[in-house]
mmCIF file of C-alpha atoms and ligand atoms in Angstrom:
data_model
loop_
_atom_site.group_PDB
_atom_site.id
_atom_site.type_symbol
_atom_site.label_atom_id
_atom_site.label_comp_id
_atom_site.label_asym_id
_atom_site.label_seq_id
_atom_site.Cartn_x
_atom_site.Cartn_y
_atom_site.Cartn_z
ATOM 1 C CA UNK F 777 -9.492 15.415 -22.651
ATOM 2 C CA UNK F 778 -6.055 13.803 -23.183
ATOM 3 C CA UNK F 779 -4.837 12.161 -19.974
ATOM 4 C CA UNK F 780 -1.231 10.740 -19.668
ATOM 5 C CA UNK F 781 -0.243 8.608 -16.716
ATOM 6 C CA UNK F 782 3.431 8.144 -16.048
ATOM 7 C CA UNK F 783 4.168 4.838 -14.196
ATOM 8 C CA UNK F 784 2.692 1.403 -14.474
ATOM 9 C CA UNK F 785 2.497 0.339 -10.752
ATOM 10 C CA UNK F 786 -0.530 0.326 -8.532
ATOM 11 C CA UNK F 787 -0.805 4.153 -8.527
ATOM 12 C CA UNK F 788 -0.792 4.469 -12.326
ATOM 13 C CA UNK F 789 -2.846 1.397 -13.111
ATOM 14 C CA UNK F 790 -5.600 2.183 -10.494
ATOM 15 C CA UNK F 791 -5.890 5.639 -12.114
ATOM 16 C CA UNK F 792 -6.262 4.116 -15.556
ATOM 17 C CA UNK F 793 -9.032 1.917 -14.114
ATOM 18 C CA UNK F 794 -10.966 4.769 -12.473
ATOM 19 C CA UNK F 795 -10.745 6.952 -15.640
ATOM 20 C CA UNK F 796 -12.094 4.033 -17.684
ATOM 21 C CA UNK F 797 -14.947 3.559 -15.221
ATOM 22 C CA UNK F 798 -15.778 7.251 -15.726
ATOM 23 C CA UNK F 799 -15.803 6.796 -19.488
ATOM 24 C CA UNK F 800 -12.519 8.644 -20.053
ATOM 25 C CA UNK F 801 -9.550 7.446 -22.074
ATOM 26 C CA UNK F 802 -6.093 7.643 -20.624
ATOM 27 C CA UNK F 803 -2.763 6.449 -21.930
ATOM 28 C CA UNK F 804 -0.136 5.061 -19.584
ATOM 29 C CA UNK F 805 3.631 5.003 -19.977
ATOM 30 C CA UNK F 806 5.858 2.591 -18.096
ATOM 31 C CA UNK F 807 9.618 2.756 -18.168
ATOM 32 C CA UNK F 808 10.235 -0.938 -17.560
ATOM 33 C CA UNK F 809 9.549 -4.041 -19.636
ATOM 34 C CA UNK F 810 6.474 -5.062 -17.538
ATOM 35 C CA UNK F 811 3.742 -3.429 -15.565
ATOM 36 C CA UNK F 812 4.256 -3.545 -11.849
ATOM 37 C CA UNK F 813 8.014 -4.042 -12.155
ATOM 38 C CA UNK F 814 8.731 -1.798 -9.171
ATOM 39 C CA UNK F 815 7.222 -1.901 -5.626
ATOM 40 C CA UNK F 816 3.911 -3.176 -7.016
ATOM 41 C CA UNK F 817 5.404 -6.445 -8.277
ATOM 42 C CA UNK F 818 5.310 -8.499 -5.104
ATOM 43 C CA UNK F 819 3.833 -12.024 -5.140
ATOM 44 C CA UNK F 820 1.252 -11.068 -2.529
ATOM 45 C CA UNK F 821 0.414 -8.045 -0.317
ATOM 46 C CA UNK F 822 -2.105 -7.316 2.429
ATOM 47 C CA UNK F 823 -4.952 -5.015 1.884
ATOM 48 C CA UNK F 824 -5.008 -3.624 5.370
ATOM 49 C CA UNK F 825 -5.885 -0.142 6.620
ATOM 50 C CA UNK F 826 -3.054 1.717 8.343
ATOM 51 C CA UNK F 827 -4.315 1.585 11.885
ATOM 52 C CA UNK F 828 -4.113 4.916 13.810
ATOM 53 C CA UNK F 829 -5.504 5.548 17.255
ATOM 54 C CA UNK F 830 -7.824 8.330 16.211
ATOM 55 C CA UNK F 831 -10.227 8.522 13.229
ATOM 56 C CA UNK F 832 -8.434 11.587 11.842
ATOM 57 C CA UNK F 833 -7.632 12.638 8.265
ATOM 58 C CA UNK F 834 -4.946 9.878 7.893
ATOM 59 C CA UNK F 835 -7.248 7.089 8.908
ATOM 60 C CA UNK F 836 -10.164 8.401 6.739
ATOM 61 C CA UNK F 837 -8.002 7.696 3.661
ATOM 62 C CA UNK F 838 -7.379 4.077 4.589
ATOM 63 C CA UNK F 839 -10.791 3.405 5.943
ATOM 64 C CA UNK F 840 -12.515 4.722 2.784
ATOM 65 C CA UNK F 841 -10.094 2.798 0.631
ATOM 66 C CA UNK F 842 -10.736 -0.379 2.603
ATOM 67 C CA UNK F 843 -14.456 -0.010 1.919
ATOM 68 C CA UNK F 844 -13.722 0.543 -1.757
ATOM 69 C CA UNK F 845 -11.519 -2.543 -1.889
ATOM 70 C CA UNK F 846 -14.108 -4.737 -0.244
ATOM 71 C CA UNK F 847 -16.561 -3.835 -3.003
ATOM 72 C CA UNK F 848 -14.073 -3.840 -5.899
ATOM 73 C CA UNK F 849 -11.545 -6.706 -5.452
ATOM 74 C CA UNK F 850 -14.208 -9.518 -5.500
ATOM 75 C CA UNK F 851 -15.239 -8.286 -8.954
ATOM 76 C CA UNK F 852 -11.840 -9.057 -10.421
ATOM 77 C CA UNK F 853 -10.844 -12.563 -11.594
ATOM 78 C CA UNK F 854 -7.327 -13.848 -11.081
ATOM 79 C CA UNK F 855 -5.927 -11.434 -8.498
ATOM 80 C CA UNK F 856 -5.316 -14.243 -5.998
ATOM 81 C CA UNK F 857 -7.827 -12.579 -3.579
ATOM 82 C CA UNK F 858 -7.559 -14.287 -0.229
ATOM 83 C CA UNK F 859 -10.236 -13.316 2.302
ATOM 84 C CA UNK F 860 -8.653 -14.903 5.335
ATOM 85 C CA UNK F 861 -8.783 -12.026 7.801
ATOM 86 C CA UNK F 862 -5.872 -10.393 9.523
ATOM 87 C CA UNK F 863 -4.735 -10.516 13.156
ATOM 88 C CA UNK F 864 -2.610 -7.617 14.389
ATOM 89 C CA UNK F 865 -0.779 -9.025 17.319
ATOM 90 C CA UNK F 866 -0.456 -6.704 20.373
ATOM 91 C CA UNK F 867 3.164 -7.825 20.747
ATOM 92 C CA UNK F 868 4.640 -4.738 22.369
ATOM 93 C CA UNK F 869 3.452 -2.336 25.052
ATOM 94 C CA UNK F 870 3.020 0.628 22.708
ATOM 95 C CA UNK F 871 1.074 -1.351 20.125
ATOM 96 C CA UNK F 872 -1.076 -2.863 22.864
ATOM 97 C CA UNK F 873 -2.027 0.609 24.157
ATOM 98 C CA UNK F 874 -2.489 2.018 20.670
ATOM 99 C CA UNK F 875 -4.610 -0.660 19.028
ATOM 100 C CA UNK F 876 -6.821 -1.132 22.130
ATOM 101 C CA UNK F 877 -7.771 2.565 21.615
ATOM 102 C CA UNK F 878 -8.175 2.191 17.855
ATOM 103 C CA UNK F 879 -11.111 -0.186 18.180
ATOM 104 C CA UNK F 880 -13.487 2.171 20.069
ATOM 105 C CA UNK F 881 -12.237 5.250 18.228
ATOM 106 C CA UNK F 882 -12.823 3.757 14.773
ATOM 107 C CA UNK F 883 -16.144 2.170 15.872
ATOM 108 C CA UNK F 884 -16.344 -0.300 13.055
ATOM 109 C CA UNK F 885 -18.845 -3.154 13.446
ATOM 110 C CA UNK F 886 -17.284 -6.160 15.150
ATOM 111 C CA UNK F 887 -17.600 -8.155 11.902
ATOM 112 C CA UNK F 888 -14.911 -5.900 10.573
ATOM 113 C CA UNK F 889 -12.756 -4.955 13.599
ATOM 114 C CA UNK F 890 -12.579 -6.263 17.117
ATOM 115 C CA UNK F 891 -10.161 -7.152 19.904
ATOM 116 C CA UNK F 892 -9.617 -10.806 20.649
ATOM 117 C CA UNK F 893 -7.807 -12.617 23.477
ATOM 118 C CA UNK F 894 -4.765 -14.675 22.710
ATOM 119 C CA UNK F 895 -6.856 -17.894 23.034
ATOM 120 C CA UNK F 896 -9.441 -16.562 20.546
ATOM 121 C CA UNK F 897 -6.594 -15.389 18.312
ATOM 122 C CA UNK F 898 -5.014 -18.794 18.381
ATOM 123 C CA UNK F 899 -8.280 -20.456 17.465
ATOM 124 C CA UNK F 900 -8.771 -18.049 14.539
ATOM 125 C CA UNK F 901 -5.130 -18.447 13.358
ATOM 126 C CA UNK F 902 -5.034 -22.288 13.792
ATOM 127 C CA UNK F 903 -1.660 -21.989 15.483
ATOM 128 C CA UNK F 904 -0.705 -21.039 19.100
ATOM 129 C CA UNK F 905 -0.190 -17.318 19.601
ATOM 130 C CA UNK F 906 1.213 -15.591 22.732
ATOM 131 C CA UNK F 907 -0.572 -12.210 22.355
ATOM 132 C CA UNK F 908 -3.997 -10.724 22.227
ATOM 133 C CA UNK F 909 -4.796 -9.173 18.846
ATOM 134 C CA UNK F 910 -6.854 -6.721 16.898
ATOM 135 C CA UNK F 911 -8.805 -8.766 14.370
ATOM 136 C CA UNK F 912 -9.884 -7.569 10.968
ATOM 137 C CA UNK F 913 -12.060 -10.488 9.743
ATOM 138 C CA UNK F 914 -12.549 -8.953 6.276
ATOM 139 C CA UNK F 915 -8.966 -7.999 5.611
ATOM 140 C CA UNK F 916 -6.888 -10.168 3.335
ATOM 141 C CA UNK F 917 -4.401 -10.313 0.534
ATOM 142 C CA UNK F 918 -4.096 -10.023 -3.227
ATOM 143 C CA UNK F 919 -1.297 -10.299 -5.813
ATOM 144 C CA UNK F 920 -0.450 -6.647 -6.624
ATOM 145 C CA UNK F 921 0.988 -7.492 -10.003
ATOM 146 C CA UNK F 922 -2.174 -9.281 -11.061
ATOM 147 C CA UNK F 923 -4.301 -6.469 -9.729
ATOM 148 C CA UNK F 924 -2.364 -4.007 -11.905
ATOM 149 C CA UNK F 925 -3.055 -6.247 -14.931
ATOM 150 C CA UNK F 926 -6.781 -6.205 -14.204
ATOM 151 C CA UNK F 927 -6.785 -2.425 -13.568
ATOM 152 C CA UNK F 928 -5.350 -1.699 -17.057
ATOM 153 C CA UNK F 929 -7.597 -4.223 -18.951
ATOM 154 C CA UNK F 930 -8.816 -2.053 -21.863
ATOM 155 C CA UNK F 931 -6.397 0.861 -21.341
ATOM 156 C CA UNK F 932 -3.751 1.784 -23.916
ATOM 157 C CA UNK F 933 -0.323 1.352 -22.314
ATOM 158 C CA UNK F 934 3.256 1.485 -23.561
ATOM 159 C CA UNK F 935 6.104 -0.478 -21.897
ATOM 160 C CA UNK F 936 9.782 0.333 -22.163
ATOM 161 C CA UNK F 937 8.803 3.929 -22.545
ATOM 162 C CA UNK F 938 10.534 6.057 -19.864
ATOM 163 C CA UNK F 939 9.266 9.665 -19.912
ATOM 164 C CA UNK F 940 12.252 11.954 -19.625
ATOM 165 C CA UNK F 941 10.641 15.349 -19.840
ATOM 166 C CA UNK F 942 7.013 16.386 -19.131
ATOM 167 C CA UNK F 943 7.199 18.855 -22.012
ATOM 168 C CA UNK F 944 7.668 15.919 -24.407
ATOM 169 C CA UNK F 945 4.134 14.771 -23.661
ATOM 170 C CA UNK F 946 1.225 16.141 -25.633
ATOM 171 C CA UNK F 947 -1.628 15.901 -23.117
ATOM 172 C CA UNK F 948 -4.117 18.115 -21.294
ATOM 173 C CA UNK F 949 -3.449 16.330 -18.014
ATOM 174 C CA UNK F 950 -0.173 14.655 -16.886
ATOM 175 C CA UNK F 951 -0.063 12.451 -13.799
ATOM 176 C CA UNK F 952 3.122 11.515 -12.022
ATOM 177 C CA UNK F 953 2.512 7.980 -10.668
ATOM 178 C CA UNK F 954 6.134 6.825 -10.960
ATOM 179 C CA UNK F 955 7.066 5.972 -7.361
ATOM 180 C CA UNK F 956 10.344 7.366 -6.135
ATOM 181 C CA UNK F 957 11.071 8.765 -9.650
ATOM 182 C CA UNK F 958 8.414 11.478 -9.004
ATOM 183 C CA UNK F 959 11.338 13.438 -7.479
ATOM 184 C CA UNK F 960 12.900 13.703 -10.940
ATOM 185 C CA UNK F 961 9.942 15.799 -12.176
ATOM 186 C CA UNK F 962 9.132 17.496 -8.867
ATOM 187 C CA UNK F 963 12.384 17.744 -6.897
ATOM 188 C CA UNK F 964 10.803 20.018 -4.333
ATOM 189 C CA UNK F 965 8.657 17.131 -3.014
ATOM 190 C CA UNK F 966 10.298 15.335 -0.047
ATOM 191 C CA UNK F 967 9.793 11.814 -1.510
ATOM 192 C CA UNK F 968 12.049 9.225 0.169
ATOM 193 C CA UNK F 969 13.019 5.839 -1.370
ATOM 194 C CA UNK F 970 12.627 2.917 1.021
ATOM 195 C CA UNK F 971 14.140 -0.428 0.117
ATOM 196 C CA UNK F 972 12.118 -3.515 1.138
ATOM 197 C CA UNK F 973 12.367 -7.258 0.671
ATOM 198 C CA UNK F 974 9.751 -9.952 1.060
ATOM 199 C CA UNK F 975 10.742 -13.615 1.509
ATOM 200 C CA UNK F 976 9.036 -16.826 0.424
ATOM 201 C CA UNK F 977 9.169 -19.325 3.255
ATOM 202 C CA UNK F 978 8.638 -23.042 3.003
ATOM 203 C CA UNK F 979 5.721 -24.035 5.270
ATOM 204 C CA UNK F 980 6.360 -26.339 8.222
ATOM 205 C CA UNK F 981 3.884 -28.797 9.678
ATOM 206 C CA UNK F 982 2.793 -26.156 12.244
ATOM 207 C CA UNK F 983 2.727 -23.225 9.932
ATOM 208 C CA UNK F 984 0.689 -25.096 7.337
ATOM 209 C CA UNK F 985 -2.188 -24.774 9.797
ATOM 210 C CA UNK F 986 -2.132 -21.007 9.607
ATOM 211 C CA UNK F 987 -5.613 -19.859 8.578
ATOM 212 C CA UNK F 988 -5.281 -16.044 8.496
ATOM 213 C CA UNK F 989 -2.623 -13.400 7.945
ATOM 214 C CA UNK F 990 -0.680 -12.192 10.978
ATOM 215 C CA UNK F 991 0.886 -8.727 11.417
ATOM 216 C CA UNK F 992 3.578 -8.050 14.020
ATOM 217 C CA UNK F 993 6.695 -5.993 13.160
ATOM 218 C CA UNK F 994 6.361 -7.812 9.882
ATOM 219 C CA UNK F 995 3.689 -10.104 8.439
ATOM 220 C CA UNK F 996 3.111 -13.658 7.332
ATOM 221 C CA UNK F 997 0.403 -14.902 4.979
ATOM 222 C CA UNK F 998 -1.156 -18.370 5.118
ATOM 223 C CA UNK F 999 0.724 -20.870 2.926
ATOM 224 C CA UNK F 1000 -0.326 -21.275 -0.690
ATOM 225 C CA UNK F 1001 0.955 -24.514 -2.222
ATOM 226 C CA UNK F 1002 3.249 -24.933 0.761
ATOM 227 C CA UNK F 1003 4.790 -21.370 0.558
ATOM 228 C CA UNK F 1004 4.247 -18.418 2.873
ATOM 229 C CA UNK F 1005 4.887 -14.791 1.894
ATOM 230 C CA UNK F 1006 6.828 -13.098 4.710
ATOM 231 C CA UNK F 1007 7.294 -9.297 4.804
ATOM 232 C CA UNK F 1008 8.929 -6.997 4.813
ATOM 233 C CA UNK F 1009 12.183 -5.126 5.498
ATOM 234 C CA UNK F 1010 12.040 -1.310 5.575
ATOM 235 C CA UNK F 1011 15.236 0.634 4.893
ATOM 236 C CA UNK F 1012 14.626 4.381 4.304
ATOM 237 C CA UNK F 1013 16.920 6.389 2.018
ATOM 238 C CA UNK F 1014 17.991 3.299 0.114
ATOM 239 C CA UNK F 1015 17.096 2.772 -3.570
ATOM 240 C CA UNK F 1016 18.899 -0.591 -3.623
ATOM 241 C CA UNK F 1017 16.639 -3.234 -5.142
ATOM 242 C CA UNK F 1018 19.236 -6.063 -5.020
ATOM 243 C CA UNK F 1019 18.349 -9.257 -3.151
ATOM 244 C CA UNK F 1020 20.132 -9.434 0.240
ATOM 245 C CA UNK F 1021 20.168 -12.646 2.344
ATOM 246 C CA UNK F 1022 20.382 -10.497 5.505
ATOM 247 C CA UNK F 1023 16.874 -9.251 4.712
ATOM 248 C CA UNK F 1024 15.546 -12.796 4.652
ATOM 249 C CA UNK F 1025 17.192 -13.349 8.013
ATOM 250 C CA UNK F 1026 15.565 -10.201 9.381
ATOM 251 C CA UNK F 1027 12.211 -11.348 8.173
ATOM 252 C CA UNK F 1028 12.479 -14.850 9.622
ATOM 253 C CA UNK F 1029 13.911 -13.587 12.970
ATOM 254 C CA UNK F 1030 11.045 -11.135 13.369
ATOM 255 C CA UNK F 1031 8.635 -14.046 12.755
ATOM 256 C CA UNK F 1032 10.303 -16.240 15.318
ATOM 257 C CA UNK F 1033 10.330 -13.483 17.909
ATOM 258 C CA UNK F 1034 6.664 -12.581 17.519
ATOM 259 C CA UNK F 1035 5.392 -16.163 17.062
ATOM 260 C CA UNK F 1036 7.551 -18.675 18.923
ATOM 261 C CA UNK F 1037 5.434 -21.509 17.450
ATOM 262 C CA UNK F 1038 6.908 -20.647 14.033
ATOM 263 C CA UNK F 1039 10.498 -20.271 15.257
ATOM 264 C CA UNK F 1040 11.600 -23.283 13.332
ATOM 265 C CA UNK F 1041 10.196 -21.859 10.137
ATOM 266 C CA UNK F 1042 13.394 -20.536 8.501
ATOM 267 C CA UNK F 1043 13.694 -22.161 5.110
ATOM 268 C CA UNK F 1044 13.551 -19.229 2.672
ATOM 269 C CA UNK F 1045 13.132 -20.443 -0.891
ATOM 270 C CA UNK F 1046 12.692 -17.222 -2.764
ATOM 271 C CA UNK F 1047 12.494 -13.469 -2.292
ATOM 272 C CA UNK F 1048 11.824 -10.155 -4.038
ATOM 273 C CA UNK F 1049 13.417 -6.753 -3.270
ATOM 274 C CA UNK F 1050 12.142 -3.375 -4.515
ATOM 275 C CA UNK F 1051 11.919 0.243 -3.571
ATOM 276 C CA UNK F 1052 8.721 1.864 -2.351
ATOM 277 C CA UNK F 1053 8.429 5.549 -1.714
ATOM 278 C CA UNK F 1054 7.359 7.487 1.385
ATOM 279 C CA UNK F 1055 7.210 11.149 2.193
ATOM 280 C CA UNK F 1056 8.781 13.224 4.960
ATOM 281 C CA UNK F 1057 5.605 12.972 7.038
ATOM 282 C CA UNK F 1058 5.023 9.320 5.999
ATOM 283 C CA UNK F 1059 1.710 10.124 4.318
ATOM 284 C CA UNK F 1060 0.913 9.750 0.591
ATOM 285 C CA UNK F 1061 1.312 12.723 -1.734
ATOM 286 C CA UNK F 1062 -1.825 12.987 -3.882
ATOM 287 C CA UNK F 1063 -3.106 16.104 -5.640
ATOM 288 C CA UNK F 1064 -2.014 18.885 -7.915
ATOM 289 C CA UNK F 1065 1.751 19.248 -8.336
ATOM 290 C CA UNK F 1066 2.860 22.577 -6.840
ATOM 291 C CA UNK F 1067 3.731 25.232 -9.443
ATOM 292 C CA UNK F 1068 2.923 23.094 -12.459
ATOM 293 C CA UNK F 1069 -0.110 23.562 -14.712
ATOM 294 C CA UNK F 1070 -2.233 20.417 -15.255
ATOM 295 C CA UNK F 1071 0.278 18.127 -13.561
ATOM 296 C CA UNK F 1072 -0.956 15.858 -10.722
ATOM 297 C CA UNK F 1073 0.828 13.436 -8.373
ATOM 298 C CA UNK F 1074 -0.022 10.115 -6.816
ATOM 299 C CA UNK F 1075 3.054 8.874 -4.913
ATOM 300 C CA UNK F 1076 4.686 8.085 -1.516
ATOM 301 C CA UNK F 1077 2.225 5.228 -0.857
ATOM 302 C CA UNK F 1078 4.584 3.670 1.638
ATOM 303 C CA UNK F 1079 3.696 0.241 2.937
ATOM 304 C CA UNK F 1080 -0.104 0.551 2.353
ATOM 305 C CA UNK F 1081 -0.174 1.253 -1.332
ATOM 306 C CA UNK F 1082 -2.759 -1.412 -2.210
ATOM 307 C CA UNK F 1083 -5.343 0.708 -0.450
ATOM 308 C CA UNK F 1084 -4.061 4.287 -0.699
ATOM 309 C CA UNK F 1085 -3.494 4.090 -4.527
ATOM 310 C CA UNK F 1086 -7.158 3.143 -4.964
ATOM 311 C CA UNK F 1087 -8.522 6.010 -2.819
ATOM 312 C CA UNK F 1088 -5.904 8.288 -4.399
ATOM 313 C CA UNK F 1089 -7.113 7.392 -7.924
ATOM 314 C CA UNK F 1090 -10.691 8.257 -6.970
ATOM 315 C CA UNK F 1091 -9.556 11.533 -5.405
ATOM 316 C CA UNK F 1092 -7.429 12.636 -8.336
ATOM 317 C CA UNK F 1093 -10.145 11.783 -10.853
ATOM 318 C CA UNK F 1094 -12.612 13.817 -8.960
ATOM 319 C CA UNK F 1095 -10.149 16.792 -8.833
ATOM 320 C CA UNK F 1096 -9.380 16.608 -12.497
ATOM 321 C CA UNK F 1097 -13.032 16.344 -13.574
ATOM 322 C CA UNK F 1098 -14.148 18.748 -10.881
ATOM 323 C CA UNK F 1099 -16.620 16.332 -9.412
ATOM 324 C CA UNK F 1100 -17.758 16.036 -5.817
ATOM 325 C CA UNK F 1101 -14.993 14.706 -3.567
ATOM 326 C CA UNK F 1102 -15.706 11.578 -1.552
ATOM 327 C CA UNK F 1103 -13.086 12.499 0.987
ATOM 328 C CA UNK F 1104 -13.382 15.370 3.509
ATOM 329 C CA UNK F 1105 -11.483 18.643 2.969
ATOM 330 C CA UNK F 1106 -9.172 17.950 5.860
ATOM 331 C CA UNK F 1107 -8.037 14.655 4.291
ATOM 332 C CA UNK F 1108 -7.415 16.337 0.933
ATOM 333 C CA UNK F 1109 -5.336 18.980 2.687
ATOM 334 C CA UNK F 1110 -3.328 16.285 4.489
ATOM 335 C CA UNK F 1111 -2.536 14.614 1.164
ATOM 336 C CA UNK F 1112 -1.853 17.844 -0.788
ATOM 337 C CA UNK F 1113 1.629 17.942 -2.432
ATOM 338 C CA UNK F 1114 1.743 21.661 -1.515
ATOM 339 C CA UNK F 1115 1.577 20.903 2.247
ATOM 340 C CA UNK F 1116 5.345 20.703 2.617
ATOM 341 C CA UNK F 1117 5.851 24.170 1.144
ATOM 342 C CA UNK F 1118 2.979 25.580 3.167
ATOM 343 C CA UNK F 1119 4.470 24.185 6.353
ATOM 344 C CA UNK F 1120 7.910 25.561 5.550
ATOM 345 C CA UNK F 1121 6.429 28.986 4.863
ATOM 346 C CA UNK F 1122 4.374 28.905 8.092
ATOM 347 C CA UNK F 1123 7.574 27.975 10.045
ATOM 348 C CA UNK F 1124 9.488 30.875 8.476
ATOM 349 C CA UNK F 1125 6.575 33.339 9.168
HETATM 350 C C1 FAD R 1509 8.777 -5.233 0.273
HETATM 351 C C2 FAD R 1509 7.488 -4.494 0.140
HETATM 352 C C3 FAD R 1509 6.317 -5.058 0.716
HETATM 353 C C4 FAD R 1509 5.085 -4.348 0.586
HETATM 354 N N1 FAD R 1509 3.993 -4.936 1.155
HETATM 355 C C5 FAD R 1509 2.779 -4.266 1.027
HETATM 356 C C6 FAD R 1509 1.545 -4.819 1.555
HETATM 357 O O1 FAD R 1509 1.573 -5.961 2.080
HETATM 358 N N2 FAD R 1509 0.430 -4.100 1.409
HETATM 359 C C7 FAD R 1509 0.373 -2.851 0.832
HETATM 360 O O2 FAD R 1509 -0.646 -2.226 0.707
HETATM 361 N N3 FAD R 1509 1.521 -2.335 0.306
HETATM 362 C C8 FAD R 1509 2.702 -3.012 0.437
HETATM 363 N N4 FAD R 1509 3.843 -2.416 -0.076
HETATM 364 C C9 FAD R 1509 3.729 -1.093 -0.667
HETATM 365 C C10 FAD R 1509 3.222 -1.076 -2.048
HETATM 366 O O3 FAD R 1509 3.782 -2.122 -2.789
HETATM 367 C C11 FAD R 1509 3.521 0.301 -2.663
HETATM 368 O O4 FAD R 1509 3.004 1.322 -1.864
HETATM 369 C C12 FAD R 1509 2.997 0.448 -4.088
HETATM 370 O O5 FAD R 1509 3.401 -0.662 -4.907
HETATM 371 C C13 FAD R 1509 3.412 1.754 -4.713
HETATM 372 O O6 FAD R 1509 2.927 1.774 -6.002
HETATM 373 P P1 FAD R 1509 3.406 2.936 -7.051
HETATM 374 O O7 FAD R 1509 2.671 2.697 -8.266
HETATM 375 O O8 FAD R 1509 3.380 4.269 -6.379
HETATM 376 O O9 FAD R 1509 4.952 2.630 -7.227
HETATM 377 P P2 FAD R 1509 5.667 1.525 -8.196
HETATM 378 O O10 FAD R 1509 4.987 0.188 -8.067
HETATM 379 O O11 FAD R 1509 7.108 1.552 -7.811
HETATM 380 O O12 FAD R 1509 5.399 2.024 -9.678
HETATM 381 C C14 FAD R 1509 6.093 3.118 -10.199
HETATM 382 C C15 FAD R 1509 6.374 2.745 -11.684
HETATM 383 O O13 FAD R 1509 6.792 3.917 -12.363
HETATM 384 C C16 FAD R 1509 7.712 3.488 -13.287
HETATM 385 N N5 FAD R 1509 8.572 4.646 -13.707
HETATM 386 C C17 FAD R 1509 9.530 5.257 -13.027
HETATM 387 N N6 FAD R 1509 10.053 6.314 -13.706
HETATM 388 C C18 FAD R 1509 9.344 6.415 -14.909
HETATM 389 C C19 FAD R 1509 9.375 7.283 -16.030
HETATM 390 N N7 FAD R 1509 10.238 8.238 -16.072
HETATM 391 N N8 FAD R 1509 8.505 7.015 -17.070
HETATM 392 C C20 FAD R 1509 7.617 5.983 -17.011
HETATM 393 N N9 FAD R 1509 7.583 5.148 -15.936
HETATM 394 C C21 FAD R 1509 8.351 5.360 -14.886
HETATM 395 C C22 FAD R 1509 8.479 2.410 -12.638
HETATM 396 O O14 FAD R 1509 9.212 1.593 -13.541
HETATM 397 C C23 FAD R 1509 7.486 1.741 -11.792
HETATM 398 O O15 FAD R 1509 6.916 0.579 -12.584
HETATM 399 C C24 FAD R 1509 5.072 -3.120 -0.031
HETATM 400 C C25 FAD R 1509 6.197 -2.576 -0.594
HETATM 401 C C26 FAD R 1509 7.388 -3.239 -0.529
HETATM 402 C C27 FAD R 1509 8.647 -2.700 -1.224
#
């Protein structure tokens, strides 16, 4: 079976990895001069399940991907795996209500998810915190670009090779894993570009003590060689990947507001801007492309792509090879690219 993957970010590279694990050859085409030159090229990113109140179809995707990541990531060398744990600060009323319900509804063992008081959170973090938190002791971070490189070890790939027309490709299976550019091939899919910038922040004496990652309306990772990664701005309907100092300001202001102990931490010494993709319902788009034979999609991974691309790759491979699906039917329906069309028809009817 000839399998072609279009796009060399996390979505495309994780697919190449899964096919190789299953003993299948795939060929990957990347438009840019490097792998992970788009949204997947950040210095560091959190692997962190998207936390919903209920354990419904959305959370199943992230929970199962988290379990896969815990097993898989430690097997890779040189992905900057950092197993520091993540504290989600309950820093507004809505989040406080929501995440307090998440813990019993997800029922994960407390070694993987629990609520902590602000005193406990401060002890875990190594810096004073003003809020109780949801703690994920086994969450952490990796370098997405390095993960892509590990995923494609042993796969044939071609850089500087933009695919212009699906008919130009001689393959039995074609997979669109090209981020916001999926729209070019499947304009009916409501894929929305979302600009984002991460900042590199010089560590202060206080922030150097930070022992785990913190999530608020942004995130900060513990310093590596005196530098924190600080994320991330989120501007929907923008495909502008230029650096903007105002985004650094937004990132540092959010940090100071959520964690007053780090208010003085404002010295940004680097940054990276790129464009992620989301969908109209803010959920990934993974499955068979509507109305196209043998064309599949893995896109709209939003702000949680490190995990969703991995579970997405497993799902697509099981669909293409007609193997048992690890995810429940309801989750697969929620991810299905045809869902938008079905909803529009249902509304009309
Ligand atoms: C600022 C920021 C911070 C983030 N932080 C996190 C985080 O902490 N944790 C997390 O899980 N996620 C995070 N994300 C989200 C995550 O990075 C994305 O969900 C993920 O990278 C999406 O991967 P992708 O492969 O779908 O897209 P991309 O990485 O954008 O890859 C698509 C690739 O397709 C290529 N391409 C496009 N058109 C063509 C064509 N015609 N032919 C061939 N190739 C083509 C592009 O050049 C690109 O390399 C963040 C995103 C941003 C922007």
